[in-house]
XYZ file of C-alpha atoms in Angstrom:
345
model
C -12.280 27.310 5.017
C -14.744 24.414 4.871
C -13.660 23.588 1.304
C -10.001 23.593 2.331
C -10.765 21.269 5.289
C -12.652 18.891 2.975
C -9.861 18.770 0.367
C -6.912 18.732 2.780
C -8.240 16.427 5.525
C -11.488 14.551 4.820
C -10.906 13.607 1.177
C -7.319 12.258 1.601
C -8.279 10.155 4.644
C -11.315 8.728 2.840
C -9.258 7.998 -0.286
C -6.484 6.232 1.687
C -8.974 4.082 3.600
C -10.735 3.211 0.306
C -7.398 2.248 -1.250
C -6.625 -0.134 1.629
C -10.125 -1.621 1.356
C -9.601 -2.121 -2.383
C -6.210 -3.690 -1.707
C -7.722 -6.238 0.707
C -10.357 -7.274 -1.859
C -7.623 -7.636 -4.490
C -5.571 -9.853 -2.149
C -8.582 -12.062 -1.385
C -9.326 -12.503 -5.103
C -5.661 -13.253 -5.857
C -5.568 -15.915 -3.117
C -8.599 -17.569 -4.661
C -7.050 -17.354 -8.143
C -3.623 -18.632 -7.025
C -5.284 -21.727 -5.569
C -6.360 -22.453 -9.163
C -2.753 -22.286 -10.392
C -2.337 -18.600 -11.299
C 1.342 -17.568 -11.226
C 2.199 -14.448 -9.219
C 4.426 -13.085 -12.002
C 1.808 -13.623 -14.700
C -0.828 -12.095 -12.413
C 1.266 -8.942 -11.949
C 2.083 -8.721 -15.666
C -1.591 -8.905 -16.619
C -2.631 -6.425 -13.907
C 0.015 -3.851 -14.809
C -0.796 -4.221 -18.518
C -4.521 -3.738 -17.868
C -3.873 -0.746 -15.595
C -1.671 0.777 -18.324
C -4.466 0.401 -20.888
C -7.015 1.912 -18.475
C -4.792 4.946 -17.858
C -3.722 5.374 -21.506
C -6.587 7.676 -22.683
C -6.379 9.794 -19.503
C -2.619 10.145 -19.949
C -2.937 11.197 -23.602
C -5.521 13.808 -22.612
C -3.322 15.211 -19.819
C -0.205 15.274 -22.019
C -2.154 17.183 -24.695
C -2.951 19.783 -22.032
C 0.361 19.985 -20.148
C 2.884 18.608 -22.636
C 5.421 15.812 -22.201
C 7.253 15.462 -18.888
C 10.710 17.120 -18.686
C 12.784 13.981 -19.235
C 15.974 15.300 -17.650
C 18.366 13.415 -15.376
C 16.790 14.410 -11.995
C 13.362 13.117 -13.063
C 14.495 10.129 -15.167
C 16.875 8.839 -12.465
C 14.160 9.018 -9.814
C 11.599 7.346 -12.082
C 14.055 4.479 -12.656
C 14.615 4.113 -8.896
C 10.853 4.376 -8.344
C 10.162 1.452 -10.690
C 13.112 -0.678 -9.494
C 12.239 -0.310 -5.810
C 8.605 -1.116 -6.625
C 9.703 -4.293 -8.428
C 12.202 -5.280 -5.698
C 9.648 -4.740 -2.949
C 7.062 -6.939 -4.661
C 9.547 -9.742 -5.413
C 10.930 -9.808 -1.860
C 7.514 -9.728 -0.190
C 6.184 -12.473 -2.483
C 9.191 -14.720 -1.837
C 8.955 -13.944 1.879
C 5.303 -14.981 1.890
C 6.241 -18.157 0.006
C 8.910 -19.104 2.585
C 7.066 -17.785 5.640
C 3.394 -17.601 6.564
C 0.544 -15.131 5.998
C 0.644 -14.359 9.748
C 4.293 -13.372 9.477
C 3.473 -11.431 6.295
C 0.822 -9.378 8.117
C 2.951 -8.830 11.219
C 5.979 -7.625 9.237
C 3.857 -5.210 7.157
C 3.641 -3.028 10.264
C 7.273 -2.061 9.594
C 6.251 0.128 6.613
C 5.053 3.145 8.668
C 8.119 2.926 10.930
C 10.584 2.602 8.026
C 8.880 5.425 6.120
C 8.837 7.711 9.149
C 12.577 7.161 9.835
C 13.541 7.654 6.176
C 11.344 10.753 5.814
C 12.997 12.339 8.862
C 16.469 11.327 7.599
C 15.855 12.872 4.153
C 14.216 15.933 5.769
C 10.904 15.333 4.039
C 9.150 15.113 7.404
C 9.895 17.503 10.261
C 9.519 16.363 13.866
C 9.386 19.065 16.507
C 9.446 17.178 19.810
C 8.619 20.327 21.739
C 5.345 20.689 19.843
C 2.273 18.581 20.500
C 1.899 17.879 16.756
C 5.372 16.288 16.551
C 4.787 14.131 19.625
C 1.363 13.111 18.295
C 2.886 11.834 15.025
C 5.497 9.745 16.854
C 3.040 8.307 19.389
C 0.429 7.731 16.672
C 2.877 5.846 14.450
C 3.901 3.578 17.340
C 0.256 3.044 18.352
C -0.777 2.153 14.769
C 1.983 -0.452 14.526
C 1.111 -1.806 17.999
C -2.591 -2.038 17.195
C -1.993 -3.961 13.982
C 0.409 -6.261 15.856
C -2.277 -6.999 18.456
C -4.694 -8.007 15.675
C -2.113 -10.447 14.278
C -0.471 -11.842 17.420
C -3.265 -11.863 20.057
C -6.447 -13.847 19.496
C -8.336 -13.769 22.819
C -11.909 -14.982 23.366
C -14.579 -14.867 20.675
C -16.799 -11.792 20.545
C -18.669 -12.775 17.382
C -19.378 -16.389 16.447
C -20.365 -17.180 12.878
C -22.676 -20.184 12.456
C -21.465 -20.503 8.850
C -17.785 -20.819 9.636
C -15.814 -22.375 6.820
C -13.070 -24.944 7.255
C -11.440 -24.232 3.945
C -7.699 -24.547 3.556
C -7.360 -20.839 2.856
C -8.739 -19.952 6.290
C -6.550 -22.550 8.010
C -3.583 -21.168 6.145
C -4.025 -17.761 7.750
C -3.903 -19.296 11.238
C -0.834 -21.432 10.688
C 1.667 -20.702 13.495
C 4.842 -18.699 12.949
C 7.008 -21.626 13.935
C 5.601 -23.949 11.293
C 8.148 -26.621 10.346
C 6.800 -26.463 6.779
C 8.294 -23.028 6.150
C 11.656 -21.389 6.633
C 10.049 -18.398 8.315
C 13.316 -16.813 9.467
C 14.534 -16.298 5.879
C 10.991 -15.359 4.931
C 10.906 -12.721 7.661
C 14.229 -11.274 6.484
C 12.977 -11.073 2.894
C 9.754 -9.440 4.061
C 11.734 -6.851 6.033
C 13.830 -6.068 2.935
C 10.684 -5.903 0.801
C 8.931 -3.494 3.154
C 12.082 -1.371 3.378
C 11.950 -1.152 -0.441
C 8.301 -0.097 -0.179
C 9.258 2.671 2.232
C 12.048 3.875 -0.069
C 9.434 3.769 -2.878
C 7.383 6.350 -0.955
C 10.438 8.552 -0.337
C 11.496 8.513 -4.007
C 7.893 9.228 -4.984
C 7.848 12.303 -2.755
C 10.936 13.597 -4.590
C 9.318 12.905 -7.977
C 6.222 14.862 -6.961
C 8.391 17.906 -6.186
C 9.912 17.762 -9.679
C 6.832 16.722 -11.674
C 3.511 16.913 -9.728
C 1.341 15.070 -12.289
C -0.042 12.032 -10.465
C -1.860 10.271 -13.314
C 1.041 10.559 -15.784
C 3.494 9.239 -13.183
C 1.075 6.382 -12.423
C 0.915 5.510 -16.148
C 4.731 5.582 -16.493
C 5.091 3.360 -13.415
C 2.594 0.758 -14.645
C 4.134 0.729 -18.136
C 7.665 0.251 -16.755
C 6.502 -2.585 -14.480
C 4.995 -4.390 -17.508
C 8.320 -4.052 -19.346
C 10.187 -5.439 -16.308
C 7.803 -8.324 -15.533
C 7.494 -9.785 -19.049
C 11.180 -10.924 -19.123
C 10.794 -12.303 -15.584
C 7.861 -14.440 -16.727
C 9.850 -15.710 -19.725
C 12.927 -16.445 -17.594
C 10.698 -18.215 -15.087
C 9.782 -20.751 -17.756
C 6.086 -19.913 -18.007
C 4.379 -21.979 -20.704
C 1.552 -20.763 -22.905
C -1.119 -22.610 -20.918
C -0.278 -20.666 -17.757
C -1.288 -17.421 -19.529
C -4.884 -18.573 -20.089
C -7.453 -16.670 -18.032
C -9.362 -19.709 -16.828
C -11.226 -20.460 -14.612
C -13.461 -17.396 -14.134
C -11.988 -16.469 -10.720
C -8.610 -15.888 -12.419
C -10.152 -13.485 -14.930
C -12.170 -11.743 -12.185
C -9.058 -11.326 -10.030
C -7.032 -9.769 -12.871
C -9.891 -7.524 -14.030
C -10.563 -6.178 -10.546
C -6.902 -5.697 -9.606
C -5.936 -4.179 -12.955
C -8.809 -1.691 -13.051
C -9.080 -0.821 -9.350
C -6.247 -2.109 -7.163
C -3.334 -1.215 -9.465
C -4.533 1.899 -11.303
C -6.756 3.344 -8.556
C -4.569 2.444 -5.552
C -1.314 3.585 -7.133
C -2.906 6.834 -8.291
C -4.372 7.491 -4.841
C -1.047 6.784 -3.117
C 0.839 9.076 -5.501
C -1.755 11.827 -5.031
C -1.624 11.327 -1.247
C 2.176 11.572 -1.178
C 2.069 14.821 -3.174
C -0.659 16.309 -0.996
C 0.207 15.033 2.498
C 3.640 13.372 2.350
C 4.906 9.753 2.489
C 4.422 9.266 6.265
C 0.714 10.117 5.989
C 0.142 7.520 3.260
C 2.231 4.820 4.975
C 0.361 5.302 8.274
C -2.776 3.839 6.644
C -1.080 0.551 5.663
C -1.801 -1.312 8.957
C -5.495 -0.496 8.461
C -5.669 -3.305 5.888
C -5.106 -5.901 8.642
C -8.202 -4.745 10.541
C -10.237 -4.553 7.314
C -9.184 -8.105 6.424
C -10.178 -9.398 9.883
C -13.630 -7.757 9.720
C -14.268 -8.893 6.137
C -13.252 -12.452 7.029
C -15.798 -12.440 9.874
C -18.606 -11.054 7.700
C -18.047 -12.748 4.320
C -15.871 -15.819 4.972
C -17.614 -16.980 8.136
C -14.568 -16.541 10.412
C -15.072 -15.887 14.119
C -14.242 -12.378 15.365
C -11.942 -12.389 18.396
C -11.317 -9.866 21.149
C -7.758 -9.282 19.912
C -9.097 -7.948 16.609
C -11.427 -5.532 18.394
C -8.738 -4.246 20.816
C -6.183 -3.960 18.020
C -8.644 -2.045 15.841
C -9.321 0.447 18.652
C -5.583 0.998 19.313
C -4.875 1.351 15.592
C -7.750 3.820 15.162
C -6.467 5.935 18.054
C -2.941 5.899 16.610
C -4.161 6.788 13.142
C -6.222 9.648 14.569
C -3.129 10.944 16.418
C -1.071 10.956 13.192
C -3.850 12.712 11.266
C -4.309 15.248 14.078
C -0.560 15.945 14.172
C -0.406 16.453 10.404
C -3.490 18.696 10.430
C -2.057 20.741 13.311
C 1.234 21.257 11.468
C -0.573 22.283 8.262
C -2.758 24.679 10.246
C 0.327 26.278 11.837
C 2.048 26.484 8.437
C -1.078 28.077 6.912
C -1.246 30.643 9.738
C 2.455 31.450 9.287
C 1.976 31.947 5.537
C -1.073 34.159 6.128
C 0.831 36.206 8.686
C 3.856 36.691 6.423
C 1.700 37.658 3.411
C -0.210 40.239 5.398
């Protein structure tokens, strides 16, 4: 029983939180690298290519054990949709960030759990029994997680932690630029971000269907990374990238690509795919707002930003909401396990 609790509850939650932490570090490194002229498309091409190379020996080993995937229409069609929605989501969110602001980017990311929850219920991947406490807990927890992340982004409040080494760099000022900035067409940016996050939610739903057909996380991760490389190379060429833009200089550019390719892209994607197979798309998506709180805390500790009351309140609300979702999922799995035990006996 203890082993089942560790594998079904503790390990997935720890892995999802670690993936969001890794994602925040990758974003910070990319921001530093992009300020040195690194193109987003070239960055993604390099990262996906590196992640593909990292996963190549593992994939060969697994295929030698299990054989090639059954490349029939149900699996191939969903893999194509999986890769296309992943590409579309990244392109829309990047363009939305370019036209909008990082504040808008963070605020709109809270739509992912809501979109995923609605789509999962619509496609009958997730069941919601309103008469049961577990069903109500998932709904309330999802709303609370989104609300908590929104508080972190939209409410500042008084300072609760003042850093004597606060930096005045342009990257920090950029994060506090108001939503109504005349320098950005934030309305179009917000629309593109909404479309991008909807694509991300569909990505989770399609992934859940793939896992039912072919539950091999690492092989699916390898196929996804390989397909994204094939899709991004023509985009870079069509975008008019010259040979000098492909050079991995200065060192922050190389560090950003190495970290993201080895950890953020291969590790995060693998963890998300494993989490969707084990716990479902809503469970994985409910951890996405956690990255906002992680980014706020890391900025206070490592970048010298002040920590405000809004971040603390938002983190507490988000934590309570996340706990409610996890409790609801655990309660449903416990009831399902008891039903299976009762029917087998």
